[in-house]
Coordinates of N, CA and C in Angstrom, one line a residue:
Chain A
X1 N 50.2 123.3 -48.9 CA 48.9 123.7 -48.7 C 47.9 122.7 -49.4
X2 N 47.1 122.0 -48.5 CA 46.1 121.0 -49.0 C 45.0 121.4 -49.6
X3 N 44.8 121.1 -50.8 CA 43.6 121.7 -51.7 C 42.5 120.3 -52.2
X4 N 41.3 120.7 -52.1 CA 40.3 119.8 -52.8 C 39.7 120.5 -53.9
X5 N 39.7 119.8 -55.0 CA 39.1 120.4 -56.2 C 37.8 119.7 -56.3
X6 N 36.8 120.3 -56.6 CA 35.4 119.5 -56.7 C 34.9 120.0 -58.1
X7 N 34.3 118.9 -58.9 CA 33.8 119.2 -60.2 C 32.5 118.3 -60.3
X8 N 31.7 118.8 -61.3 CA 31.6 120.2 -61.6 C 31.3 121.2 -60.6
X9 N 31.6 122.4 -60.9 CA 31.1 123.6 -60.1 C 29.5 123.7 -60.1
X10 N 28.9 123.5 -61.1 CA 27.5 123.7 -61.4 C 27.0 122.5 -62.2
X11 N 25.7 122.2 -61.7 CA 25.0 121.0 -62.3 C 23.5 121.2 -62.2
X12 N 22.8 121.2 -63.3 CA 21.5 121.3 -63.5 C 20.8 120.2 -64.3
X13 N 20.0 119.4 -63.8 CA 19.5 118.3 -64.2 C 18.0 118.1 -64.1
X14 N 17.3 117.2 -64.7 CA 15.9 117.0 -64.7 C 15.7 115.9 -63.5
X15 N 14.5 116.0 -63.0 CA 14.3 114.9 -62.1 C 14.3 113.4 -62.7
X16 N 14.7 112.5 -61.9 CA 14.9 111.3 -62.4 C 16.3 110.9 -63.0
X17 N 17.1 111.9 -63.4 CA 18.4 111.7 -63.9 C 19.3 111.4 -62.9
X18 N 20.4 110.7 -63.3 CA 21.5 110.1 -62.4 C 22.6 111.1 -62.4
X19 N 23.6 111.4 -61.4 CA 24.6 112.4 -61.5 C 26.0 112.0 -60.6
X20 N 26.9 112.2 -61.0 CA 28.2 111.9 -60.1 C 28.9 113.3 -59.8
X21 N 29.3 113.6 -58.6 CA 30.2 114.7 -58.3 C 31.5 114.1 -57.8
X22 N 32.5 114.8 -58.1 CA 34.0 114.5 -57.9 C 34.6 115.5 -56.8
X23 N 35.5 114.8 -56.1 CA 36.4 115.5 -55.2 C 37.6 115.1 -55.3
X24 N 38.5 115.7 -55.5 CA 39.9 115.3 -56.0 C 41.0 116.3 -55.3
X25 N 42.0 115.6 -54.8 CA 43.3 116.1 -54.0 C 44.5 115.5 -54.5
X26 N 45.6 116.3 -54.3 CA 46.9 115.6 -54.5 C 47.5 115.2 -53.1
X27 N 46.7 115.3 -52.0 CA 47.1 115.0 -50.7 C 46.2 113.9 -50.3
X28 N 46.9 113.1 -49.1 CA 46.3 112.1 -48.6 C 45.6 112.5 -47.3
X29 N 44.0 112.3 -47.2 CA 43.5 112.7 -46.1 C 43.2 111.3 -45.0
X30 N 43.1 111.5 -43.9 CA 42.9 110.4 -42.9 C 41.4 109.9 -43.1
X31 N 40.4 110.9 -43.4 CA 39.0 110.6 -44.0 C 38.7 111.6 -44.6
X32 N 37.4 111.4 -45.1 CA 36.8 112.6 -46.1 C 35.4 112.8 -45.6
X33 N 34.7 113.9 -45.6 CA 33.3 114.1 -45.3 C 32.5 114.8 -46.4
X34 N 31.4 114.3 -46.6 CA 30.5 115.2 -47.5 C 29.3 116.0 -46.6
X35 N 29.2 117.2 -47.2 CA 28.2 117.9 -46.5 C 27.2 118.4 -47.5
X36 N 25.9 118.7 -47.1 CA 25.0 119.4 -48.1 C 24.5 120.8 -47.4
X37 N 24.5 121.7 -48.1 CA 24.1 123.0 -47.7 C 22.9 123.7 -48.5
X38 N 21.9 124.1 -47.9 CA 20.6 124.5 -48.3 C 20.9 126.0 -48.3
X39 N 20.1 126.7 -49.3 CA 20.2 128.2 -49.1 C 19.8 128.7 -47.7
X40 N 20.7 129.8 -47.2 CA 20.2 130.3 -46.1 C 20.6 129.6 -44.7
X41 N 21.3 128.3 -45.0 CA 21.5 127.4 -43.7 C 23.1 127.1 -43.8
X42 N 23.5 126.5 -42.6 CA 24.9 126.0 -42.6 C 24.9 124.6 -43.2
X43 N 26.1 124.2 -43.5 CA 26.3 122.9 -44.0 C 25.7 121.7 -43.0
X44 N 25.3 120.6 -43.4 CA 24.9 119.5 -42.6 C 25.7 118.4 -43.1
X45 N 26.3 117.5 -42.4 CA 27.1 116.4 -42.7 C 26.3 115.3 -43.2
X46 N 26.5 114.6 -44.4 CA 25.9 113.5 -45.0 C 26.6 112.4 -44.5
X47 N 27.9 112.3 -44.6 CA 28.6 111.0 -44.4 C 30.1 111.3 -44.3
X48 N 30.7 110.3 -43.6 CA 32.2 110.4 -43.5 C 32.7 108.9 -44.0
X49 N 33.7 109.1 -44.8 CA 34.3 107.7 -45.4 C 35.7 107.9 -44.7
X50 N 36.2 106.7 -44.6 CA 37.4 106.6 -43.6 C 38.6 105.6 -44.2
X51 N 38.2 104.5 -45.0 CA 38.8 103.5 -45.4 C 39.1 103.8 -46.9
X52 N 40.3 103.7 -47.4 CA 40.4 103.5 -48.9 C 39.5 102.5 -49.4
X53 N 38.9 102.9 -50.6 CA 37.9 102.0 -51.2 C 36.6 101.9 -50.7
X54 N 36.4 102.6 -49.6 CA 35.2 102.4 -48.7 C 34.1 102.9 -49.8
X55 N 32.8 102.2 -49.8 CA 31.6 102.8 -50.2 C 30.5 102.8 -49.3
X56 N 29.9 103.8 -49.0 CA 28.9 103.9 -48.2 C 27.6 104.5 -48.9
X57 N 26.4 103.9 -48.5 CA 25.1 104.4 -49.3 C 24.2 104.9 -48.2
X58 N 23.5 106.0 -48.7 CA 22.5 106.8 -48.0 C 21.3 107.0 -49.1
X59 N 20.5 106.1 -48.9 CA 19.2 105.9 -49.6 C 19.8 105.9 -51.1
X60 N 19.4 107.2 -51.9 CA 19.8 107.1 -53.2 C 21.2 107.7 -53.4
X61 N 22.0 108.1 -52.5 CA 23.3 108.7 -52.4 C 24.4 107.5 -52.2
X62 N 25.3 107.4 -53.1 CA 26.5 106.6 -53.0 C 27.8 107.4 -52.9
X63 N 28.5 107.1 -51.9 CA 29.7 107.8 -51.6 C 30.9 106.8 -51.6
X64 N 32.0 107.2 -52.4 CA 33.1 106.3 -52.5 C 34.4 107.0 -52.2
X65 N 35.1 106.5 -51.4 CA 36.6 107.0 -51.0 C 37.7 106.2 -51.9
X66 N 38.6 107.0 -52.5 CA 39.4 106.4 -53.4 C 40.5 105.5 -52.6
X67 N 41.1 104.4 -53.5 CA 41.8 103.6 -52.6 C 43.1 104.3 -52.0
X68 N 43.5 105.5 -52.7 CA 44.8 106.0 -52.1 C 44.3 107.2 -51.0
X69 N 43.0 107.4 -50.9 CA 42.5 108.2 -49.8 C 42.8 109.6 -50.4
X70 N 42.7 109.8 -51.7 CA 42.9 111.2 -52.1 C 41.8 111.9 -52.8
X71 N 40.9 111.0 -53.1 CA 39.7 111.5 -53.8 C 38.5 110.7 -53.5
X72 N 37.4 111.2 -53.9 CA 36.1 110.7 -53.6 C 35.1 111.2 -54.5
X73 N 33.9 110.3 -54.8 CA 32.8 110.7 -55.3 C 31.6 110.5 -54.7
X74 N 30.5 111.1 -55.3 CA 29.1 111.1 -54.7 C 28.3 110.9 -55.9
X75 N 27.5 109.9 -55.7 CA 26.6 109.5 -57.0 C 25.3 109.5 -56.5
X76 N 24.4 110.1 -57.2 CA 22.8 110.2 -56.9 C 22.1 109.6 -57.9
X77 N 21.3 108.8 -57.6 CA 20.4 107.9 -58.3 C 19.1 108.5 -58.4
X78 N 18.5 108.7 -59.6 CA 17.3 109.2 -59.8 C 17.0 110.4 -58.7
X79 N 17.7 111.4 -59.1 CA 17.7 112.7 -58.5 C 16.3 113.2 -58.4
X80 N 16.1 113.9 -57.2 CA 14.8 114.5 -56.9 C 15.0 116.0 -56.7
X81 N 13.9 116.9 -56.8 CA 14.1 118.4 -56.5 C 14.6 118.6 -55.0
X82 N 14.1 117.7 -54.1 CA 14.6 117.9 -52.8 C 16.3 117.8 -52.5
X83 N 16.8 117.1 -53.7 CA 18.3 116.9 -53.6 C 19.2 118.3 -54.0
X84 N 18.3 119.1 -54.4 CA 18.9 120.6 -54.8 C 19.7 121.1 -53.6
X85 N 21.0 121.6 -53.7 CA 21.8 122.1 -52.8 C 23.2 122.3 -53.2
X86 N 23.8 122.7 -52.2 CA 25.3 122.8 -52.4 C 26.0 121.6 -51.7
X87 N 26.8 120.9 -52.5 CA 27.5 119.8 -51.8 C 28.9 120.1 -51.7
X88 N 29.4 119.9 -50.6 CA 30.8 120.1 -50.1 C 31.5 118.9 -49.8
X89 N 32.6 118.7 -50.2 CA 33.6 117.7 -49.7 C 34.5 118.3 -48.7
X90 N 35.1 117.7 -47.6 CA 35.9 118.2 -46.8 C 36.8 117.1 -46.3
X91 N 38.1 117.4 -46.5 CA 39.2 116.5 -46.1 C 39.5 116.6 -44.7
X92 N 39.8 115.6 -44.0 CA 40.0 115.7 -42.6 C 41.7 115.3 -42.5
X93 N 42.3 116.4 -42.0 CA 43.7 116.2 -41.4 C 43.6 117.0 -40.1
X94 N 44.6 117.8 -39.8 CA 44.6 118.6 -38.5 C 43.2 119.3 -38.3
X95 N 42.7 119.8 -39.4 CA 41.5 120.7 -39.4 C 40.7 120.2 -41.0
X96 N 39.5 120.5 -41.0 CA 38.9 120.5 -42.2 C 39.3 121.2 -43.4
X97 N 39.5 120.6 -44.4 CA 39.9 121.3 -45.6 C 38.7 121.2 -46.6
X98 N 38.2 122.4 -46.9 CA 36.8 122.1 -47.8 C 37.3 122.3 -49.1
X99 N 36.4 121.6 -50.2 CA 36.3 122.1 -51.5 C 35.4 123.3 -51.8
X100 N 35.5 123.9 -52.8 CA 34.4 124.9 -53.2 C 32.9 124.7 -53.5
X101 N 32.7 123.4 -53.7 CA 31.3 123.0 -53.7 C 31.0 122.7 -55.1
X102 N 29.8 121.8 -55.3 CA 28.9 121.6 -56.4 C 27.7 122.1 -56.0
X103 N 27.3 123.0 -56.9 CA 25.8 123.7 -56.7 C 25.0 122.7 -57.6
X104 N 24.0 121.9 -57.0 CA 23.3 121.1 -57.8 C 21.8 121.7 -57.7
X105 N 21.1 121.7 -58.9 CA 19.8 122.0 -59.0 C 18.9 120.9 -59.7
X106 N 17.9 120.5 -59.3 CA 17.1 119.3 -59.8 C 15.8 119.9 -60.1
X107 N 15.6 120.0 -61.5 CA 14.3 120.7 -61.9 C 13.3 119.6 -62.0
X108 N 11.8 120.0 -61.5 CA 10.9 119.0 -61.7 C 10.3 118.7 -63.1
Chain B
X1 N 16.6 120.4 -27.3 CA 17.5 120.0 -28.1 C 18.7 121.0 -28.1
X2 N 20.0 120.3 -28.3 CA 21.2 120.9 -28.4 C 21.2 121.7 -29.6
X3 N 21.8 123.0 -29.7 CA 21.9 123.5 -31.0 C 23.0 124.5 -31.1
X4 N 23.2 125.2 -32.1 CA 24.2 126.3 -32.3 C 23.4 127.3 -33.0
X5 N 23.6 128.4 -32.4 CA 23.0 129.7 -32.9 C 24.0 130.9 -33.1
X6 N 23.4 131.8 -34.2 CA 24.4 132.8 -34.5 C 23.5 134.0 -34.5
X7 N 24.1 135.2 -34.2 CA 23.4 136.4 -34.2 C 24.4 137.6 -34.4
X8 N 23.9 138.6 -35.2 CA 22.6 138.7 -35.9 C 22.6 137.7 -37.3
X9 N 21.4 137.5 -37.8 CA 21.6 136.8 -39.0 C 21.9 137.8 -40.3
X10 N 21.5 138.9 -40.2 CA 22.0 139.9 -41.3 C 22.5 141.2 -40.5
X11 N 23.6 141.6 -41.1 CA 24.2 142.9 -40.7 C 24.7 143.8 -41.8
X12 N 24.5 145.0 -41.6 CA 25.1 146.0 -42.5 C 25.8 147.0 -41.7
X13 N 27.2 147.3 -42.1 CA 27.8 148.3 -41.4 C 28.7 149.0 -42.3
X14 N 29.5 150.0 -41.7 CA 30.2 150.9 -42.5 C 31.8 150.5 -42.4
X15 N 32.4 150.9 -43.4 CA 33.9 150.8 -43.3 C 34.5 151.2 -42.1
X16 N 35.4 150.6 -41.4 CA 35.9 151.3 -40.3 C 35.4 151.1 -39.0
X17 N 34.1 150.5 -38.9 CA 33.4 150.2 -37.8 C 33.8 148.9 -37.2
X18 N 33.7 148.9 -35.9 CA 33.9 147.6 -35.3 C 32.7 146.6 -35.2
X19 N 32.7 145.4 -35.4 CA 31.5 144.5 -35.5 C 31.9 143.3 -34.8
X20 N 30.8 142.9 -34.1 CA 31.0 141.6 -33.3 C 29.9 140.8 -33.6
X21 N 30.2 139.5 -34.1 CA 29.4 138.4 -34.3 C 29.2 137.4 -33.4
X22 N 28.1 137.1 -32.9 CA 28.0 136.1 -31.8 C 27.7 134.7 -32.3
X23 N 28.2 133.8 -31.6 CA 28.1 132.3 -31.9 C 27.8 131.6 -30.3
X24 N 26.9 130.9 -30.3 CA 26.4 130.3 -28.9 C 25.9 128.9 -29.3
X25 N 26.6 127.8 -28.6 CA 26.4 126.4 -28.7 C 26.1 125.8 -27.3
X26 N 24.9 124.9 -27.3 CA 24.5 124.2 -26.2 C 24.9 122.8 -26.3
X27 N 26.0 122.5 -27.3 CA 26.2 121.1 -27.3 C 27.4 120.5 -26.2
X28 N 27.7 121.7 -25.5 CA 29.0 121.6 -24.6 C 30.3 121.1 -25.2
X29 N 30.4 121.5 -26.5 CA 31.6 121.0 -27.2 C 33.0 121.9 -27.0
X30 N 34.1 121.5 -26.8 CA 35.2 122.2 -26.4 C 35.6 123.0 -27.8
X31 N 35.3 122.4 -28.9 CA 36.0 122.6 -30.1 C 35.1 123.7 -30.9
X32 N 35.4 125.0 -31.2 CA 34.6 125.8 -32.0 C 35.3 126.6 -33.2
X33 N 34.7 126.9 -34.2 CA 35.5 127.4 -35.4 C 34.6 128.6 -35.9
X34 N 35.2 129.4 -36.7 CA 34.5 130.4 -37.5 C 35.1 130.2 -38.7
X35 N 34.2 130.3 -39.9 CA 34.5 130.3 -41.1 C 33.8 131.5 -42.0
X36 N 34.4 131.7 -43.0 CA 33.7 132.8 -43.9 C 33.5 132.0 -45.4
X37 N 32.4 132.1 -46.0 CA 31.9 131.4 -47.3 C 31.8 132.6 -48.3
X38 N 32.7 132.4 -49.4 CA 32.5 133.5 -50.6 C 32.6 132.6 -51.8
X39 N 31.8 133.3 -52.8 CA 31.7 132.6 -54.1 C 33.0 132.4 -54.5
X40 N 33.5 131.4 -55.1 CA 34.7 130.9 -55.8 C 35.8 130.6 -54.7
X41 N 35.5 130.8 -53.5 CA 36.6 130.2 -52.5 C 36.1 129.3 -51.5
X42 N 34.8 129.1 -51.5 CA 34.5 127.9 -50.5 C 34.6 128.4 -49.2
X43 N 34.4 127.3 -48.2 CA 34.6 127.8 -46.7 C 36.1 127.9 -46.5
X44 N 36.4 129.1 -45.8 CA 37.7 129.3 -45.3 C 37.7 129.6 -43.8
X45 N 38.7 128.9 -43.0 CA 38.7 128.9 -41.7 C 39.4 130.2 -41.2
X46 N 38.8 131.0 -40.3 CA 39.1 132.2 -39.8 C 39.9 131.9 -38.4
X47 N 39.3 131.6 -37.5 CA 40.0 131.3 -36.1 C 39.3 130.1 -35.6
X48 N 40.0 129.5 -34.7 CA 39.3 128.3 -34.1 C 39.8 128.3 -32.5
X49 N 39.1 127.5 -31.8 CA 39.4 127.4 -30.3 C 39.1 126.0 -29.8
X50 N 40.1 125.3 -29.0 CA 39.8 124.0 -28.6 C 39.5 123.8 -27.1
X51 N 39.3 125.1 -26.3 CA 38.6 125.2 -25.2 C 38.7 126.6 -24.7
X52 N 38.4 126.9 -23.4 CA 38.1 128.0 -22.8 C 39.7 128.6 -22.6
X53 N 39.8 130.0 -23.1 CA 41.0 130.5 -23.1 C 42.0 130.1 -24.2
X54 N 41.5 129.3 -25.1 CA 42.2 129.0 -26.3 C 42.0 129.4 -27.6
X55 N 42.7 130.2 -28.2 CA 42.3 130.7 -29.6 C 43.4 130.5 -30.6
X56 N 43.1 130.1 -31.8 CA 44.1 129.8 -32.8 C 43.7 130.6 -34.0
X57 N 44.8 130.9 -34.9 CA 44.5 131.5 -36.2 C 44.3 130.5 -37.3
X58 N 43.2 130.7 -38.1 CA 43.2 130.0 -39.3 C 43.9 130.6 -40.6
X59 N 43.4 130.1 -41.6 CA 44.1 130.5 -42.8 C 43.8 132.1 -43.3
X60 N 42.6 132.7 -42.8 CA 42.2 133.9 -43.3 C 42.0 135.0 -42.0
X61 N 42.9 134.9 -41.1 CA 42.8 135.6 -39.6 C 42.8 137.0 -39.6
X62 N 43.7 137.6 -40.6 CA 43.9 139.1 -40.6 C 42.7 140.1 -40.5
X63 N 42.5 140.8 -39.6 CA 41.5 141.7 -39.4 C 40.3 141.1 -38.5
X64 N 40.6 139.9 -38.1 CA 39.5 139.4 -37.3 C 40.1 138.8 -35.9
X65 N 39.4 138.8 -34.7 CA 39.8 138.4 -33.6 C 38.7 137.5 -32.8
X66 N 39.1 136.6 -32.0 CA 38.1 135.9 -31.1 C 38.7 135.8 -29.8
X67 N 37.5 135.5 -28.8 CA 37.9 135.3 -27.5 C 37.0 134.1 -26.9
X68 N 37.6 133.5 -26.0 CA 36.7 132.2 -25.4 C 36.8 132.3 -23.9
X69 N 35.7 133.0 -23.3 CA 35.6 133.0 -21.8 C 34.8 131.9 -21.2
X70 N 34.1 131.2 -22.0 CA 33.3 130.1 -21.5 C 33.2 129.2 -22.8
X71 N 32.4 127.8 -22.4 CA 32.5 126.9 -23.2 C 31.5 127.0 -24.4
X72 N 30.4 128.0 -24.1 CA 29.3 127.9 -25.0 C 29.6 129.0 -26.1
X73 N 30.4 130.0 -25.7 CA 30.4 131.1 -26.8 C 31.6 131.4 -27.3
X74 N 31.6 131.7 -28.7 CA 32.8 132.2 -29.4 C 32.6 133.5 -30.4
X75 N 32.6 134.6 -29.9 CA 32.3 135.7 -30.4 C 33.4 136.1 -31.4
X76 N 33.1 136.5 -32.7 CA 34.0 137.0 -33.8 C 34.0 138.5 -33.9
X77 N 35.0 139.1 -33.7 CA 35.2 140.6 -33.8 C 36.1 141.0 -35.1
X78 N 35.3 141.9 -35.8 CA 36.1 142.6 -36.9 C 36.5 144.2 -36.3
X79 N 37.7 144.2 -36.3 CA 38.2 145.4 -35.5 C 37.9 146.6 -36.1
X80 N 38.1 146.7 -37.4 CA 37.8 147.7 -38.2 C 37.3 147.2 -39.7
X81 N 36.1 147.2 -39.8 CA 35.5 146.3 -41.0 C 36.0 147.1 -42.3
X82 N 36.2 146.1 -43.2 CA 36.6 146.5 -44.5 C 35.6 145.7 -45.7
X83 N 35.5 146.4 -46.8 CA 34.5 146.0 -47.8 C 34.9 144.6 -48.0
X84 N 36.2 144.1 -48.0 CA 36.6 142.7 -48.5 C 36.0 141.7 -47.3
X85 N 35.7 142.0 -46.2 CA 35.0 141.4 -45.2 C 33.5 141.2 -45.3
X86 N 33.0 141.7 -46.4 CA 31.6 141.3 -46.8 C 31.5 140.0 -47.2
X87 N 30.7 139.1 -46.4 CA 30.8 137.5 -46.6 C 29.6 136.9 -45.7
X88 N 29.5 135.9 -45.9 CA 28.5 135.0 -45.1 C 29.4 134.1 -44.2
X89 N 29.2 134.3 -42.8 CA 30.1 133.8 -41.7 C 29.4 132.7 -41.0
X90 N 30.2 131.5 -40.8 CA 29.5 130.5 -40.1 C 30.3 130.0 -39.0
X91 N 29.8 129.7 -38.2 CA 30.3 129.3 -36.9 C 30.0 127.7 -36.7
X92 N 30.9 126.9 -36.2 CA 30.6 125.5 -36.0 C 31.2 125.0 -34.6
X93 N 30.8 123.9 -34.1 CA 31.5 123.2 -33.2 C 31.5 121.9 -33.3
X94 N 32.5 121.2 -32.5 CA 32.8 119.8 -32.9 C 33.1 119.1 -31.4
X95 N 32.8 117.9 -31.2 CA 32.9 117.2 -29.9 C 34.4 116.9 -29.8
X96 N 35.1 116.2 -30.5 CA 36.4 115.8 -30.5 C 37.2 116.5 -31.2
X97 N 38.6 116.7 -30.8 CA 39.5 117.7 -31.5 C 40.2 117.2 -32.7
X98 N 40.9 116.0 -32.7 CA 41.6 115.4 -33.8 C 41.0 114.3 -34.4
X99 N 39.8 114.4 -34.8 CA 39.1 113.4 -35.6 C 38.3 113.7 -36.6
X100 N 37.7 112.8 -37.3 CA 36.7 113.1 -38.3 C 35.3 113.3 -37.7
X101 N 35.2 113.7 -36.7 CA 33.7 113.8 -36.1 C 33.0 114.8 -36.8
X102 N 31.7 114.8 -36.7 CA 30.9 115.9 -37.3 C 31.1 117.1 -36.7
X103 N 31.2 118.2 -37.6 CA 31.1 119.6 -37.2 C 29.5 120.1 -37.4
X104 N 29.1 120.7 -36.4 CA 27.8 121.3 -36.5 C 27.9 122.6 -36.8
X105 N 27.1 123.0 -37.9 CA 27.3 124.4 -38.2 C 26.1 125.2 -37.7
X106 N 26.2 126.6 -37.5 CA 25.3 127.4 -37.3 C 24.5 127.9 -38.7
X107 N 23.5 128.7 -38.5 CA 22.7 129.1 -39.8 C 23.5 130.1 -40.6
X108 N 24.7 130.8 -40.0 CA 25.2 131.9 -40.8 C 24.7 133.3 -40.5
X109 N 25.7 134.3 -40.6 CA 25.4 135.6 -40.4 C 25.8 136.3 -41.9
X110 N 24.8 136.8 -42.5 CA 25.3 137.6 -43.8 C 25.8 139.0 -43.2
X111 N 26.9 139.3 -43.6 CA 27.6 140.6 -43.3 C 27.9 141.6 -44.6
X112 N 27.4 142.7 -44.4 CA 27.8 143.6 -45.8 C 28.5 144.9 -45.0
X113 N 29.6 145.0 -45.6 CA 30.4 146.2 -45.5 C 30.4 147.3 -46.5
X114 N 29.6 148.4 -46.1 CA 29.6 149.4 -47.1 C 30.6 150.4 -47.1

């Protein structure tokens, strides 16, 4: 069974701080996706990383795929209250395998 | 604009009753999925379909069934609702079958089984 472990589970920070969320697995995935989910809504795709070592940037969000394609990280610079939400990583194999998520709260 | 909708958004039912959750997408995607989301478990796949008349079991399919009679709809049925099926249910669709293309999620149905 393929598993994705996300850490931390919960993160509460002040506006302007930086943070990193981790997604780790013992399995290799063909690619990895990051979703953000807001309360009362479904997850929305932020990015897909495909190549080992790949780095993608989305404004203040930086996503990195590990060289061995088993892990990934999401770094947010100067967090804002609008970044609040549940961040989910999902490994792509035959079907999506989701991590349990990191619940981020950014306080003004 | 294309979209994916779920109904109802909230449902309260009693143990033993049959419940059907609707999912409708206008993306014209062949691939559709049902997940449940629970604290401590994340998103878990219940059933999925790669096209009309095709249905497949996911990792937590016991007590659930789906049918696919057209491209747009994939209703999820709980044959005899149990309290363990209290959860938030998400439907999703995707354009391509075996790739990392984006899954588009519906807004979810919160189901409570008393």
